[in-house]
Amino acid sequence: MIVKEAAESIKIKKLRLLHKRFSPDHPAEKEIEGELMRSIAGYKGEKSLDFHLDLLPKEETHIFHDLRLPFGSSHFQIDILILTPSFFLIIEVKHISGTLLFDQEFHQLIRTYKDIEEVFPDPISQLYRQTHLFKEWLALHKFTTIPIESLVIISNPNSKIMSIPKNMNISNSVTHSTNLLARFHTYQKHHKKDIITKKDIKKLTRLLLKHHNQTDQDLFKKFNISADDLIKGVACPKCCKIPMIRARRKWFCLDCGHYCNQAHTETLKEYALLISPKIPIHECCDFLQIPSRHTVKHLLDSLKLPSKIAGKHKTYLLDELV
């Protein structure tokens, strides 16, 4: 049974907005676009496993997508975690096309695609680290005797998997998604004895959900950019062009001719996600590209948002929009 479903992360949502509000000529645009494509590929890879995960015995499995758990002063992330009474399974999902060469001498993944060679971090090493940290995390919470299996799944069925040295057998650690059910049955045959009760699995499930902390990376810092680099103005909900024009109490798109009353609401959601969950009137004037403070105050008041007053300045809280 699926306990925590795969969902688009905050990171993907923020990257989409950055991509939307950056000029194609900006030096950081290609880097933002590349990170967005990689993040979407990872999400699609996890989603593509839904069919294969659905074949697993529902009464015996508790499945978690995208767990991010604290350990020490940092966190570690697990793509997919499956709990069963006799063993746990950690899965690292890679949605990569081409020929994949797992170099186990230098612990790197070399991908060749359309005659272009790229080097990635070694998923097997990543999986080893995640498994070690999860064992430590379980021990910290008094779960110490459960066997843990781990597996790298290549979700693209057309990717070719190879390894060096050639005599290195990585098939125990890496497989295609179509082989998940067979591999799961192998683990079941190896771990026949129940180690953890259903009651304790429920207890661990609550604990995992409680300690899960979704990542909210500072993308401005990552790409060495600032809010001033963003294209400001209200985005058209039909064609996404920026900015729309405010006329006769409506928003009008010069590109597609679309009229809208509430287009500013979505733009304020974008501000909350990218910049801050609170906005003063002068900042709102700047981001919506409306010179009139009176008009902006009317728009914000009409949304019935909570607000705070500090000195002469009124700040509106945007949390309820997100």
PDB file of N, CA and C in Angstrom, residues 7 47 58 69 100 117 129 149 182 199 233 240 259-260 287 302:
ATOM      1  N   ALA A   7       5.102  12.990  -5.544  1.00  0.00           N
ATOM      2  CA  ALA A   7       4.498  14.278  -5.900  1.00  0.00           C
ATOM      3  C   ALA A   7       5.596  15.230  -6.337  1.00  0.00           C
ATOM      4  N   LYS A  47       7.510   8.153 -10.877  1.00  0.00           N
ATOM      5  CA  LYS A  47       6.120   7.910 -11.259  1.00  0.00           C
ATOM      6  C   LYS A  47       5.996   6.694 -12.172  1.00  0.00           C
ATOM      7  N   LYS A  58      -0.146  -5.834  -1.548  1.00  0.00           N
ATOM      8  CA  LYS A  58      -0.560  -4.617  -0.855  1.00  0.00           C
ATOM      9  C   LYS A  58      -0.671  -4.795   0.653  1.00  0.00           C
ATOM     10  N   LEU A  69      14.895  12.582   5.720  1.00  0.00           N
ATOM     11  CA  LEU A  69      14.944  12.390   7.164  1.00  0.00           C
ATOM     12  C   LEU A  69      16.161  13.076   7.775  1.00  0.00           C
ATOM     13  N   LEU A 100      24.770   3.150 -20.010  1.00  0.00           N
ATOM     14  CA  LEU A 100      25.181   3.516 -18.659  1.00  0.00           C
ATOM     15  C   LEU A 100      26.304   2.585 -18.208  1.00  0.00           C
ATOM     16  N   GLU A 117      29.340  12.025 -24.034  1.00  0.00           N
ATOM     17  CA  GLU A 117      29.679  11.318 -22.800  1.00  0.00           C
ATOM     18  C   GLU A 117      29.594  12.262 -21.601  1.00  0.00           C
ATOM     19  N   ARG A 129      25.389   4.892   1.028  1.00  0.00           N
ATOM     20  CA  ARG A 129      25.324   5.944   2.048  1.00  0.00           C
ATOM     21  C   ARG A 129      23.914   6.051   2.637  1.00  0.00           C
ATOM     22  N   GLU A 149      17.509  -4.389   2.411  1.00  0.00           N
ATOM     23  CA  GLU A 149      18.004  -4.596   1.059  1.00  0.00           C
ATOM     24  C   GLU A 149      18.019  -3.241   0.341  1.00  0.00           C
ATOM     25  N   ALA A 182      10.247  -9.423  -9.726  1.00  0.00           N
ATOM     26  CA  ALA A 182      11.075 -10.631  -9.578  1.00  0.00           C
ATOM     27  C   ALA A 182      12.104 -10.448  -8.469  1.00  0.00           C
ATOM     28  N   LYS A 199       2.005  -3.944  14.238  1.00  0.00           N
ATOM     29  CA  LYS A 199       1.869  -2.821  15.168  1.00  0.00           C
ATOM     30  C   LYS A 199       3.098  -1.925  15.115  1.00  0.00           C
ATOM     31  N   GLY A 233       5.865  41.440 -13.100  1.00  0.00           N
ATOM     32  CA  GLY A 233       4.587  41.699 -13.741  1.00  0.00           C
ATOM     33  C   GLY A 233       3.669  40.499 -13.625  1.00  0.00           C
ATOM     34  N   CYS A 240       0.872  32.587 -20.581  1.00  0.00           N
ATOM     35  CA  CYS A 240       2.024  32.743 -19.684  1.00  0.00           C
ATOM     36  C   CYS A 240       2.921  33.947 -20.004  1.00  0.00           C
ATOM     37  N   TYR A 259      -8.619  38.312 -21.309  1.00  0.00           N
ATOM     38  CA  TYR A 259      -9.020  39.164 -20.193  1.00  0.00           C
ATOM     39  C   TYR A 259      -9.181  38.315 -18.939  1.00  0.00           C
ATOM     40  N   CYS A 260      -8.849  38.878 -17.779  1.00  0.00           N
ATOM     41  CA  CYS A 260      -8.966  38.122 -16.527  1.00  0.00           C
ATOM     42  C   CYS A 260      -9.106  39.093 -15.357  1.00  0.00           C
ATOM     43  N   PHE A 287       6.348  44.238  -7.844  1.00  0.00           N
ATOM     44  CA  PHE A 287       6.274  42.902  -8.455  1.00  0.00           C
ATOM     45  C   PHE A 287       5.111  42.795  -9.437  1.00  0.00           C
ATOM     46  N   SER A 302      -9.029  42.788  -1.146  1.00  0.00           N
ATOM     47  CA  SER A 302     -10.116  41.986  -1.728  1.00  0.00           C
ATOM     48  C   SER A 302      -9.867  40.485  -1.574  1.00  0.00           C
TER      49      SER A 302
END
